[in-house]
CSV table of C-alpha atoms in Angstrom, one decimal:
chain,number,residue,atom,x,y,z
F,261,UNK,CA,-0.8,7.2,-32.4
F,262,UNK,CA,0.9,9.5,-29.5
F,263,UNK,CA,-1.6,11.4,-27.7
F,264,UNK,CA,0.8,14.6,-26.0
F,265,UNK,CA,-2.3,15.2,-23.6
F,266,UNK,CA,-2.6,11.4,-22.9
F,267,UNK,CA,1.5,11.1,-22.3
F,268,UNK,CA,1.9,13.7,-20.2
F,269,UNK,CA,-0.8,13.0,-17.6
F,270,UNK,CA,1.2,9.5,-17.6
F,271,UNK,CA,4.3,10.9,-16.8
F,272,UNK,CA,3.0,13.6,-14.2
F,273,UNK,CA,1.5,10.3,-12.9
F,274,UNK,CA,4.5,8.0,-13.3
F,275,UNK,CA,6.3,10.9,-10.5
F,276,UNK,CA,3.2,11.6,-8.2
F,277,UNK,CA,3.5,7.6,-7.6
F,278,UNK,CA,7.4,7.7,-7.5
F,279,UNK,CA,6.6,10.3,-5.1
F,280,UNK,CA,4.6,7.8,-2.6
F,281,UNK,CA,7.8,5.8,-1.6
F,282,UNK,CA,9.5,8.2,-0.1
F,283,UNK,CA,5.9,9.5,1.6
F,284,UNK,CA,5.8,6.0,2.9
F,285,UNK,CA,8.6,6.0,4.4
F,286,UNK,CA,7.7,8.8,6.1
F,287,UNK,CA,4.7,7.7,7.1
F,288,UNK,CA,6.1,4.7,8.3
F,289,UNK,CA,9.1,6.7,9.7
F,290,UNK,CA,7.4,8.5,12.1
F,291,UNK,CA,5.0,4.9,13.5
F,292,UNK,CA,8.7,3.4,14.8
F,293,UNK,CA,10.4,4.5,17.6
F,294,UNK,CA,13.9,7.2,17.0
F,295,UNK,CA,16.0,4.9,17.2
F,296,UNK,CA,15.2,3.2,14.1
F,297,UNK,CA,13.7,6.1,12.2
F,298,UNK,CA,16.7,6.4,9.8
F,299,UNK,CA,16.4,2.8,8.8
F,300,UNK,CA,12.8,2.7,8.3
F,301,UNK,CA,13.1,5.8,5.6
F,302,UNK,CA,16.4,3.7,4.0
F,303,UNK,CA,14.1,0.6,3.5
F,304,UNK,CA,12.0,2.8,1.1
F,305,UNK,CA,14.6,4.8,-0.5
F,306,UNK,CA,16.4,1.8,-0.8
F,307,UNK,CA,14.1,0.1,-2.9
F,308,UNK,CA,13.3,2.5,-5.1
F,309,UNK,CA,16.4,2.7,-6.1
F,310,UNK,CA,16.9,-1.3,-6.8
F,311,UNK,CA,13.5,-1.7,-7.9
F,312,UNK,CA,14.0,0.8,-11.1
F,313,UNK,CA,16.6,-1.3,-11.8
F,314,UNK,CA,15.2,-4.5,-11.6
F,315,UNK,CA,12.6,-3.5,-13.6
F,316,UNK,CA,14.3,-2.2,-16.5
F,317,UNK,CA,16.4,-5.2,-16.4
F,318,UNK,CA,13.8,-8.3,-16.4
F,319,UNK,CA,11.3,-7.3,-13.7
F,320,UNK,CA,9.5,-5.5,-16.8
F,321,UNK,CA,9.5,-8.3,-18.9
F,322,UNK,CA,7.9,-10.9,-16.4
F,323,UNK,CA,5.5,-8.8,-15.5
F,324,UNK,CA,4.1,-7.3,-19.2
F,325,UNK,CA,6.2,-9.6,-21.7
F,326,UNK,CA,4.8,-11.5,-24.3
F,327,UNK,CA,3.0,-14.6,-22.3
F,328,UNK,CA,4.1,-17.8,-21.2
F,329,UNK,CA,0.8,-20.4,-20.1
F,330,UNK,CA,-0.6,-17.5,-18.5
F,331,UNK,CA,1.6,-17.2,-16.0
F,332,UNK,CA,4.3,-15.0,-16.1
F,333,UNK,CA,5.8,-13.0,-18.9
F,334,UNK,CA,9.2,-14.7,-19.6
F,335,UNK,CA,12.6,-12.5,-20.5
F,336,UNK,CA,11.9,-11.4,-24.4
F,337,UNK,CA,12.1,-7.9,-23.0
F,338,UNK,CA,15.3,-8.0,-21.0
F,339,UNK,CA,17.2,-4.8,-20.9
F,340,UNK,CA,13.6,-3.2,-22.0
F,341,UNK,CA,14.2,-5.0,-25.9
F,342,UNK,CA,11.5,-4.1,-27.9
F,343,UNK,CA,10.4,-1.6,-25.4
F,344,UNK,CA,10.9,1.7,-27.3
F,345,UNK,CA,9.3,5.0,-27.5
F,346,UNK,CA,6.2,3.2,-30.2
F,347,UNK,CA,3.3,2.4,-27.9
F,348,UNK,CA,2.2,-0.8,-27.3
F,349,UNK,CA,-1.6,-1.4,-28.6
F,350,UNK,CA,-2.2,-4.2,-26.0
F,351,UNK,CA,-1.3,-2.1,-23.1
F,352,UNK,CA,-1.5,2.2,-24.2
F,353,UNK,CA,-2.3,2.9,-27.6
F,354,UNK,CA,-1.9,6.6,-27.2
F,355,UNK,CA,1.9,6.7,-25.5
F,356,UNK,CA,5.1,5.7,-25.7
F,357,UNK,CA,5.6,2.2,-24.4
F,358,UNK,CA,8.2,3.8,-22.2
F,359,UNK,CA,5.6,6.1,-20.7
F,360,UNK,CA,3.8,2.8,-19.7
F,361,UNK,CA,7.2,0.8,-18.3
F,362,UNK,CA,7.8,3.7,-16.5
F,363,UNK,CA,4.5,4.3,-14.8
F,364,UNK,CA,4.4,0.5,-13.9
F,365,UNK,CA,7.5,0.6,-12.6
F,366,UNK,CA,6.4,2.8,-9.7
F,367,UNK,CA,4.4,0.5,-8.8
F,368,UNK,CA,6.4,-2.6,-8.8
F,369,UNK,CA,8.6,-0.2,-6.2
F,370,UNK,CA,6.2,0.4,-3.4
F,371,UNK,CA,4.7,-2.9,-3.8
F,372,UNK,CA,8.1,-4.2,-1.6
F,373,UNK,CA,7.8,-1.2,0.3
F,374,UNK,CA,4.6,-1.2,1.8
F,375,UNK,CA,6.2,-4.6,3.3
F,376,UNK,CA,8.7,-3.1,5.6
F,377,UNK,CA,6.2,-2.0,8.3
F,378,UNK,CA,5.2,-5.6,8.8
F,379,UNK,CA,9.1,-6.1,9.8
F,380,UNK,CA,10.4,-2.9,11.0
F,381,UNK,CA,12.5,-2.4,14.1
F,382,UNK,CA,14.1,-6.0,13.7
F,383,UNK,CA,15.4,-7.2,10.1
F,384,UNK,CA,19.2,-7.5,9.4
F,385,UNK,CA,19.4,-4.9,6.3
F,386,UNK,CA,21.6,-7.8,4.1
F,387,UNK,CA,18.1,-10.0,4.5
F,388,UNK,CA,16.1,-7.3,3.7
F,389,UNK,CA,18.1,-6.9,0.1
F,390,UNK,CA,17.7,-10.2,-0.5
F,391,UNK,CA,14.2,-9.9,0.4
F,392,UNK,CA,13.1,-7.2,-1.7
F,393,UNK,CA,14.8,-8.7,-4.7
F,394,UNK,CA,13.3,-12.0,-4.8
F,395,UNK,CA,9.9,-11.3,-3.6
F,396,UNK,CA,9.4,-8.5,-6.1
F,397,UNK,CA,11.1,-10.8,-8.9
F,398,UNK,CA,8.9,-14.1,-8.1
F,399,UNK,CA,6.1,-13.0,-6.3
F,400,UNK,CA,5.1,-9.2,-7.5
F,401,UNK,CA,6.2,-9.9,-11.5
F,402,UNK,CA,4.0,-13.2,-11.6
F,403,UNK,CA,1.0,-11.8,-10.1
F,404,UNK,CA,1.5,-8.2,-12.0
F,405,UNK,CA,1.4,-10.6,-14.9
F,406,UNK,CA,-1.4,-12.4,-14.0
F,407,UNK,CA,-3.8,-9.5,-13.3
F,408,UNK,CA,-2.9,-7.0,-15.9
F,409,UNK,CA,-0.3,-8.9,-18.7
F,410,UNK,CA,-1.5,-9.8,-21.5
F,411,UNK,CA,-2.4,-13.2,-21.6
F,412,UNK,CA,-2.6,-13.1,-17.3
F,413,UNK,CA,-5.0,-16.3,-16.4
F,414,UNK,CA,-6.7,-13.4,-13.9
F,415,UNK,CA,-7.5,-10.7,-16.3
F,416,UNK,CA,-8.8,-13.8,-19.2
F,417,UNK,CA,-10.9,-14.4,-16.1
F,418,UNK,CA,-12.5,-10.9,-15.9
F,419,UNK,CA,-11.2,-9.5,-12.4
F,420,UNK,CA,-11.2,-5.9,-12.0
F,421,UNK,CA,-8.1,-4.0,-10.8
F,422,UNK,CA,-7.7,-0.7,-11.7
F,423,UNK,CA,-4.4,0.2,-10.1
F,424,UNK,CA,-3.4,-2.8,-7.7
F,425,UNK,CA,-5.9,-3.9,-5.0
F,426,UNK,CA,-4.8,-7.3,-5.5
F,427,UNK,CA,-1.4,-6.6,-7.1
F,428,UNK,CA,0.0,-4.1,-4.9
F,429,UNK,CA,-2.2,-4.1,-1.7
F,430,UNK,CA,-3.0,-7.6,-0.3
F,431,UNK,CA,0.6,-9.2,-2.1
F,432,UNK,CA,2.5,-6.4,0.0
F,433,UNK,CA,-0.3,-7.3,3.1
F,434,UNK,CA,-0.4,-10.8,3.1
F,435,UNK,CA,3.7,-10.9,2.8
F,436,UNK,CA,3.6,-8.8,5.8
F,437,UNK,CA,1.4,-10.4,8.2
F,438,UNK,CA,3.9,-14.1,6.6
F,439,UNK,CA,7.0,-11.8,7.8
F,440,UNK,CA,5.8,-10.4,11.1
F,441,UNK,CA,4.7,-14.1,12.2
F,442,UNK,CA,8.0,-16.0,10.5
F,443,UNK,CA,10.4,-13.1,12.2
F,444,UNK,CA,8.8,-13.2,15.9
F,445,UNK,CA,7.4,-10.3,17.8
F,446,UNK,CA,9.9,-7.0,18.9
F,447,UNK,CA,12.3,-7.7,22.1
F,448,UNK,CA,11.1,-5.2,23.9
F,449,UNK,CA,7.4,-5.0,22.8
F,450,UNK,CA,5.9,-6.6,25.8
F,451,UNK,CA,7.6,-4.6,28.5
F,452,UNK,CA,8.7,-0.8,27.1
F,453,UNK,CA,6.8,2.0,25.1
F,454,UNK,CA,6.9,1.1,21.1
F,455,UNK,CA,4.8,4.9,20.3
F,456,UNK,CA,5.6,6.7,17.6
F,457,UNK,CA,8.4,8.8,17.7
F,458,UNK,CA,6.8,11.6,15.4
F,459,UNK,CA,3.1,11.6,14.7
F,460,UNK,CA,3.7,15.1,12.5
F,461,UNK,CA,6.0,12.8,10.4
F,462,UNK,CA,3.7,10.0,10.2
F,463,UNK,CA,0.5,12.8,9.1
F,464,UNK,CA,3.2,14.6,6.5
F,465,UNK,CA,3.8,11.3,5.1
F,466,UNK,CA,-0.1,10.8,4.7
F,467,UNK,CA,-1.0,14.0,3.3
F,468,UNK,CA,2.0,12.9,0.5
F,469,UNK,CA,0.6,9.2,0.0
F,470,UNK,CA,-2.7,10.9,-0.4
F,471,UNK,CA,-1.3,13.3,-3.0
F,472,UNK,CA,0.9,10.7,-4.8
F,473,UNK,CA,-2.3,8.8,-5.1
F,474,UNK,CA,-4.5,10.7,-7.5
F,475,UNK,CA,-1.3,9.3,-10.0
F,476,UNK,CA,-1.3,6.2,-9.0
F,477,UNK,CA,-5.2,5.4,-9.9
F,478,UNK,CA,-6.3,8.2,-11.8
F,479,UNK,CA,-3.1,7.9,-13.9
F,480,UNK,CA,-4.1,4.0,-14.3
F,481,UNK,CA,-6.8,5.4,-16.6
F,482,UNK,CA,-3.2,6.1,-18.9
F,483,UNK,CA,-5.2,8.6,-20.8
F,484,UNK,CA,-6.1,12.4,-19.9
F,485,UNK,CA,-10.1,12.4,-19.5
F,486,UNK,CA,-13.7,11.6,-18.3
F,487,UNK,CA,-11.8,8.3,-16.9
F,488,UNK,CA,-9.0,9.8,-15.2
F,489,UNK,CA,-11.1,12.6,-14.2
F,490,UNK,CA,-13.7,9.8,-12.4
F,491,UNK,CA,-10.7,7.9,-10.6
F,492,UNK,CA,-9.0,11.2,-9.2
F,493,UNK,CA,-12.6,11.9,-7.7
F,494,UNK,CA,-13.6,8.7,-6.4
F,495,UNK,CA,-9.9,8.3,-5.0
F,496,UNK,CA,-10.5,11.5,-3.1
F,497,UNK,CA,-13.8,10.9,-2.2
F,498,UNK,CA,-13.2,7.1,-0.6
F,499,UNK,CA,-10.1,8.0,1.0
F,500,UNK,CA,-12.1,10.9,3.3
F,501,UNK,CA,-14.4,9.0,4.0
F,502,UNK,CA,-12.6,6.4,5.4
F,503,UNK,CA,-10.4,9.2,7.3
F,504,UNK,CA,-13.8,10.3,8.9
F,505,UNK,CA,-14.7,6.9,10.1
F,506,UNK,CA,-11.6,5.4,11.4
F,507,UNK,CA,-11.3,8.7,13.6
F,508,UNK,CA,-15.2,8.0,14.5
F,509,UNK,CA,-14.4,4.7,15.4
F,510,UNK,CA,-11.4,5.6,17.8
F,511,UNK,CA,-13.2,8.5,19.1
F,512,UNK,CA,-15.9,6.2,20.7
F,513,UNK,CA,-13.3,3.8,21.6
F,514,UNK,CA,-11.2,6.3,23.6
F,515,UNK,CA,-13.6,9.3,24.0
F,516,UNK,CA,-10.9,11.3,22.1
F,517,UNK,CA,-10.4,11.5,18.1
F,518,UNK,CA,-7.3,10.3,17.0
F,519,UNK,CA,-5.3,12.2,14.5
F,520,UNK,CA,-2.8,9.1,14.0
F,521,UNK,CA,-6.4,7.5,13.5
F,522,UNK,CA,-7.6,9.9,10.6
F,523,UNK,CA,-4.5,9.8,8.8
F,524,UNK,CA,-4.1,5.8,8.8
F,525,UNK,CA,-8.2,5.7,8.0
F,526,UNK,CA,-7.5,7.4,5.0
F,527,UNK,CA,-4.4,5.8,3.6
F,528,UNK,CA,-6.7,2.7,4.5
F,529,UNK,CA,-9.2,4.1,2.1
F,530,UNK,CA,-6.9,4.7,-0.6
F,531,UNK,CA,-5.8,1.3,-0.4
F,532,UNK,CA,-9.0,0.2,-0.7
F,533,UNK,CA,-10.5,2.2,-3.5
F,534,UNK,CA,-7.6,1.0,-5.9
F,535,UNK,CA,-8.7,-1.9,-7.4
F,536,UNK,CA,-12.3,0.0,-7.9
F,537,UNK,CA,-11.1,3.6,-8.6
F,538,UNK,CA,-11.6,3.3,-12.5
F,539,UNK,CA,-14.6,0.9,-12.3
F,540,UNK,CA,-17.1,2.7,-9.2
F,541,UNK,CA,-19.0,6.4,-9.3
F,542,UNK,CA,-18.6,8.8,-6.2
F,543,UNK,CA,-21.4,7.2,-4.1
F,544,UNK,CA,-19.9,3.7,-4.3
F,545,UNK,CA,-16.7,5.3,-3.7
F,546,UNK,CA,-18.0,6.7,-0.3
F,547,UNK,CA,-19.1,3.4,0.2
F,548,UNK,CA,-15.9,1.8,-0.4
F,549,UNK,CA,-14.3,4.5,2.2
F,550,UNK,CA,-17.1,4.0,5.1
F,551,UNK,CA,-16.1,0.2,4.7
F,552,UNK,CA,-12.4,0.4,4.8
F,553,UNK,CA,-13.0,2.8,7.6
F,554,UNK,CA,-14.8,0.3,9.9
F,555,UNK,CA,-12.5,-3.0,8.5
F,556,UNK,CA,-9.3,-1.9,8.7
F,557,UNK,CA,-9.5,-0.5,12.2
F,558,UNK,CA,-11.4,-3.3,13.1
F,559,UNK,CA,-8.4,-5.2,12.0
F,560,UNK,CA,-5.9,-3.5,14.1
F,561,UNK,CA,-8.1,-3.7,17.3
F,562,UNK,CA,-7.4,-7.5,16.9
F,563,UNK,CA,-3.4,-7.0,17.1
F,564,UNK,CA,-3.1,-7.3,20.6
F,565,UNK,CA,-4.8,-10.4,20.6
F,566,UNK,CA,-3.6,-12.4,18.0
F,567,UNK,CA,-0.1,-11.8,19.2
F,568,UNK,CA,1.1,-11.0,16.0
F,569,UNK,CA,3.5,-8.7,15.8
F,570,UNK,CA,2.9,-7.1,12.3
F,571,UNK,CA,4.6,-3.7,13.4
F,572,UNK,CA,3.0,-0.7,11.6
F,573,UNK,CA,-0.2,-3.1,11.1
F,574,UNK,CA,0.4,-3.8,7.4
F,575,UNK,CA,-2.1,-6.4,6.9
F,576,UNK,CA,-4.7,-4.8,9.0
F,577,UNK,CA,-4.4,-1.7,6.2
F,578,UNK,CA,-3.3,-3.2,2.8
F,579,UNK,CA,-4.1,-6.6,3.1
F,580,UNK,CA,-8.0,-6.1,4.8
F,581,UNK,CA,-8.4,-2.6,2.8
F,582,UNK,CA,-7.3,-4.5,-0.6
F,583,UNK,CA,-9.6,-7.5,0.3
F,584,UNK,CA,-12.4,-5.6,1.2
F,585,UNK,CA,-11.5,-2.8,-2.1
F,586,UNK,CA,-11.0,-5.7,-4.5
F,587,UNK,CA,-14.2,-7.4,-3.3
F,588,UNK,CA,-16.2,-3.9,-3.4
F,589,UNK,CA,-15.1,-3.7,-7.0
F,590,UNK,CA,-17.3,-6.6,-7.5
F,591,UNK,CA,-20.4,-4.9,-5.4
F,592,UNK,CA,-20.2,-1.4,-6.9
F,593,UNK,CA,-18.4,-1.3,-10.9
F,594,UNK,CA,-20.7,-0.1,-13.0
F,595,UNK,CA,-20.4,0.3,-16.4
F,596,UNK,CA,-21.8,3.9,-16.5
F,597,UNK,CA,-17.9,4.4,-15.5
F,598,UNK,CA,-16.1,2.4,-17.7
F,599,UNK,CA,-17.3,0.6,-20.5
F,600,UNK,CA,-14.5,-1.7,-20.4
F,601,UNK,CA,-14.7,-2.7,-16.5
F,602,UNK,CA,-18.1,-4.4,-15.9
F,603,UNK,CA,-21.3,-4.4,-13.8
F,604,UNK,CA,-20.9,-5.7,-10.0
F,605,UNK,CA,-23.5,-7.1,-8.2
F,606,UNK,CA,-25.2,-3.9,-7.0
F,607,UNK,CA,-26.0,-3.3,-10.9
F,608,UNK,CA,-27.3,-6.5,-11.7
F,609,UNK,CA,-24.0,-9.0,-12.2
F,610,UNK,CA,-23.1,-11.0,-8.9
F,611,UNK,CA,-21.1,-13.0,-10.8
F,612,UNK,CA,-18.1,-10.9,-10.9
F,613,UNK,CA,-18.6,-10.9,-6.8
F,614,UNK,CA,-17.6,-14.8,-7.2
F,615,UNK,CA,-14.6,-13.6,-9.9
F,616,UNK,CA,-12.8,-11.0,-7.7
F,617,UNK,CA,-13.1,-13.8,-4.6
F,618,UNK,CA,-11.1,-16.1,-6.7
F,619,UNK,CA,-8.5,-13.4,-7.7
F,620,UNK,CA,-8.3,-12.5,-4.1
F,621,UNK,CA,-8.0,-15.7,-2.7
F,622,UNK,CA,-5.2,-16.6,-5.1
F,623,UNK,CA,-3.3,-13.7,-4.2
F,624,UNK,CA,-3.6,-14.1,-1.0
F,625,UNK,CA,-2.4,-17.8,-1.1
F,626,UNK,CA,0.3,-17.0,-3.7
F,627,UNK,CA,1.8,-14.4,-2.0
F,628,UNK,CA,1.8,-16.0,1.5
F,629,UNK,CA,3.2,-19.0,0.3
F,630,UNK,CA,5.9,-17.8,-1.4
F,631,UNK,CA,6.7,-15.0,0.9
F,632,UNK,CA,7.2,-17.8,3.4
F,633,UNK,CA,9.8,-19.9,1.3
F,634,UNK,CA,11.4,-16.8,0.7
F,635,UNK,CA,12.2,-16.3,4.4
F,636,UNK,CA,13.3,-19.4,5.0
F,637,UNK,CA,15.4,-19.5,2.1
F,638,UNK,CA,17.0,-16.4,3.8
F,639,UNK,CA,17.3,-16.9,7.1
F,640,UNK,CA,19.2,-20.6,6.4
F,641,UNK,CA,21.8,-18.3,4.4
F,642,UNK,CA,21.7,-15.0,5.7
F,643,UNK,CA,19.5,-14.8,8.6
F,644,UNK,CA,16.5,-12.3,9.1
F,645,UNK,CA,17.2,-10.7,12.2
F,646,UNK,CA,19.6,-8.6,13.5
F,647,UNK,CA,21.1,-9.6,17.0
F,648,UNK,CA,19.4,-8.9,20.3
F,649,UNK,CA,22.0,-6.0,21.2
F,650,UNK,CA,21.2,-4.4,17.6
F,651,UNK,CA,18.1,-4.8,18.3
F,652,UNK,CA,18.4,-2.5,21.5
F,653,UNK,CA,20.4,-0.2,20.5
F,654,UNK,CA,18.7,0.5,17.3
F,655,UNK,CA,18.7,-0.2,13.5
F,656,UNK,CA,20.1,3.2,13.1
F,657,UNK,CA,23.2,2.7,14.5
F,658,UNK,CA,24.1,-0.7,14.6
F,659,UNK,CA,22.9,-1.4,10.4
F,660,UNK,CA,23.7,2.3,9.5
F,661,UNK,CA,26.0,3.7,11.4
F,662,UNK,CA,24.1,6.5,11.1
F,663,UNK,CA,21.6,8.8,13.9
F,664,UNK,CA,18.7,10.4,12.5
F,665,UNK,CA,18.3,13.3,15.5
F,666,UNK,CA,21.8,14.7,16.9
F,667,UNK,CA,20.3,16.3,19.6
I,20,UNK,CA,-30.0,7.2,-6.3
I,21,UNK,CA,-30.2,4.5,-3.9
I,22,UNK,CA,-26.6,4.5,-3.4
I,23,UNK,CA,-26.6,8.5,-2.9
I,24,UNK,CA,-29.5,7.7,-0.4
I,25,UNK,CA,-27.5,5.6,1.5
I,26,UNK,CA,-24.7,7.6,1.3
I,27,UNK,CA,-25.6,10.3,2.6
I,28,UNK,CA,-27.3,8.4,6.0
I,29,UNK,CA,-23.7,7.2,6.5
I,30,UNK,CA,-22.0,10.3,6.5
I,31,UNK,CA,-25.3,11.7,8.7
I,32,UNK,CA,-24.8,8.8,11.1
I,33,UNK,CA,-20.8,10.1,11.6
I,34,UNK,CA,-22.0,13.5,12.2
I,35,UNK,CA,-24.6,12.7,14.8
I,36,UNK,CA,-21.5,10.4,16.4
I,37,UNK,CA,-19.7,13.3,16.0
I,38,UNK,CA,-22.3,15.6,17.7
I,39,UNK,CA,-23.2,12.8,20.7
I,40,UNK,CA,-19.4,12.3,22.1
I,41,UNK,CA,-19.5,14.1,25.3
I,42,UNK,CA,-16.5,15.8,25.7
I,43,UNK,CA,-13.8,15.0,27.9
I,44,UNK,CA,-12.1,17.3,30.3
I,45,UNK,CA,-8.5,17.4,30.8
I,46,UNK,CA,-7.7,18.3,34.3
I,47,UNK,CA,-4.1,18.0,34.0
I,48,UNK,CA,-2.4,20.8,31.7
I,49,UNK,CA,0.6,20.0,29.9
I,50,UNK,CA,4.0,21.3,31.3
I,51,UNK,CA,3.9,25.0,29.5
I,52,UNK,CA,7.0,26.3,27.4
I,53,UNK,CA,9.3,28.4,29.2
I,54,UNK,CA,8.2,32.4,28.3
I,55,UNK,CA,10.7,35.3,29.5
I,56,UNK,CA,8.3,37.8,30.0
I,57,UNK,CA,9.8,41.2,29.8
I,58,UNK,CA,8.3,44.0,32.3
């Protein structure tokens, strides 16, 4: 039966998260140089728009249709049939079962979002269509189907993923860090200034993701109460922690706190409490923040030396924050949280330490293989890059025709 | 409790980081905005 309370917490969810595209873009807006500012934002705003309507087309019904061996959810709800305004007992008893499409679909759009950083400054924008479409059709949809459809060989398994560590955050990293090393390093990376353009964009577009956030795991609870109410603190909870030691971290580096350094701490931290936010209590969530704190700018210290050229360091965020969040989940869940989550090793269960491994590990391999056929696919067609003299003059202006400051 | 306990030493342990930084001193100003200063 519809619960009014229950559906409209979902739907003020379902826009806080459609909210977090744009902040990306933002965000990520700000990291890249002026010249390609304009195309940076587009990547986002792009795929929100072709996302929502892949989804309502078919990307819906591989990702929560009726199953197929566990693997995928098949087309029995292409063109949302059989998704009406009822709800859906195996997915949101209390709301519509439009309330839910829609809420998932937000996700399934910043999933191929959060991959741009890996590439930005340097993809033709035709490839990047291409891209988005397939890799959210065969790579998001399968593994959407596989962690939280029913039937999904992961969820059968037991892993925990409250809103998307695996899903969203170490798909989208792991594709990244394929894309940065498949696409080649920046022209002029070695030999001219790649800062950021607009650090007050880049914190604006934070303080957004941040904000969009308390949706996107508090409004995975898909009810109004003690659950939600647990995620929206933990989520806040994790992700200042991890603000605070990032900005630590690059304070004793460089005898100076960083405020580029807080602000990508904490999105790190919100990436990482994800997959635990409906499953860990306050202290664990703290925990959870310290860690992704230290990881993830551990991870981005390495950069330089791996050669790597992963632009807005995507994997070093989403894919380490993910593994180490998704991985966490199996330290810290407690049942005191969520009856239907489980115990993690800190309360007794090490065994579901063992069960999130395996669903990071095949994320991780899933995603990075097919993210790689994808590319090659594309660049024997379309090819990924734009040409060296695009490339200097900016993604703006040469796949836009467009300046983002007329000054 | 024992995850409160340790907790709170890891937030303590940022704050005493915090607290243990010397400061740096910026010798070099950066180029000042342009004031009309009116008699």
């Amino acid at each position: 039966m519809i619960n009014s309370g229950d559906t409209a917490w979902v739907l003020a969810s379902t826009a806080l998260v459609m909210l977090m595209t744009p902040a990306l873009g933002f965000f990520y807006g700000g990291l890249v140089r002026r010249k390609n500012v304009l195309a940076t934002i587009m990547q986002s705003f792009f795929i929100l728009c072709m996302i929502s309507v892949q989804w309502v087309l078919f990307g819906y019904s591989l990702a929560f249709g009726p199953d197929h061996g566990h693997l995928i959810g098949g087309l029995d709800w292409f063109g949302l049939n059989h998704v009406g305004l009822k709800p859906d007992p195996d997915y949101a008893a209390t709301i519509p079962h439009q309330a839910y499409m829609a809420f998932q679909m937000m996700f399934a759009v910043i999933t191929p979002a959060i991959i741009t950083g890996g590439f930005a400054e340097r993809k033709r924008f035709k490839a990047f269509v291409l891209f988005s479409l397939l890799w959210s059709t065969v790579v998001y949809d399968p593994i959407a189907h596989w962690v939280w459809g029913a039937g999904g060989w992961l969820h059968r398994l037991g892993a925990l993923d409250f809103a998307g560590g695996t899903v969203v955050h170490i798909s989208s990293g792991t594709a990244a860090l394929v894309a940065a090393l498949v696409m080649g390093r920046r022209l002029s990376v070695e030999h001219h200034s790649t800062e950021p353009h607009d650090a007050t964009m880049t914190i604006l577009g934070a303080s957004l993701l941040w904000f969009g956030w308390f949706g996107f795991n508090a409004g995975s609870a898909l009810s109004a109460g003690a659950l939600a109410t647990s995620a929206f603190v933990v989520t806040n909870t994790a992700t200042a922690m991890a603000g605070l030691t990032w900005m630590t971290l690059s304070w004793v580096q460089n005898k100076q706190p960083s405020v580029l350094g807080v602000a990508a701490g904490a999105v790190a931290g919100l990436v990482a409490i994800t997959p635990a936010s409906g499953y860990v209590n306050p202290m664990g969530a703290l925990l959870i923040g310290a860690g992704a704190g230290a990881a993830c700018f551990g991870a981005a210290q390495l950069k330089p030396f791996l050669k790597v050229d992963d632009t807005l360091d995507v994997f070093a965020v989403h894919g380490i924050g993910g593994i180490w969040g998704a991985l966490a989940t199996g330290l810290f869940a407690t049942v005191s949280v969520n009856a239907a989550g489980g115990n993690g090793a800190f309360f007794g269960n090490p065994h579901q330490l063992l069960t999130q491994a395996i669903a990071v590990g095949a994320t991780l391999l899933y995603s990075g293989g097919m993210t790689l056929v994808i590319l090659k696919v594309i660049d024997v067609f379309v090819g990924l890059r734009v040409h060296p003299e695009e490339e200097h003059v900016g993604l703006d202006s040469s796949q836009h025709g467009e300046l983002a400051y007329q000054i | 409790m024992t995850l409160a306990i340790i907790a709170g030493i890891v937030f303590l342990a940022h704050v005493a980081v915090w607290l243990g930084i010397p400061g740096t001193r910026v010798t070099e100003s950066a180029p000042a905005d342009v004031v009309m200063e009116t008699a």
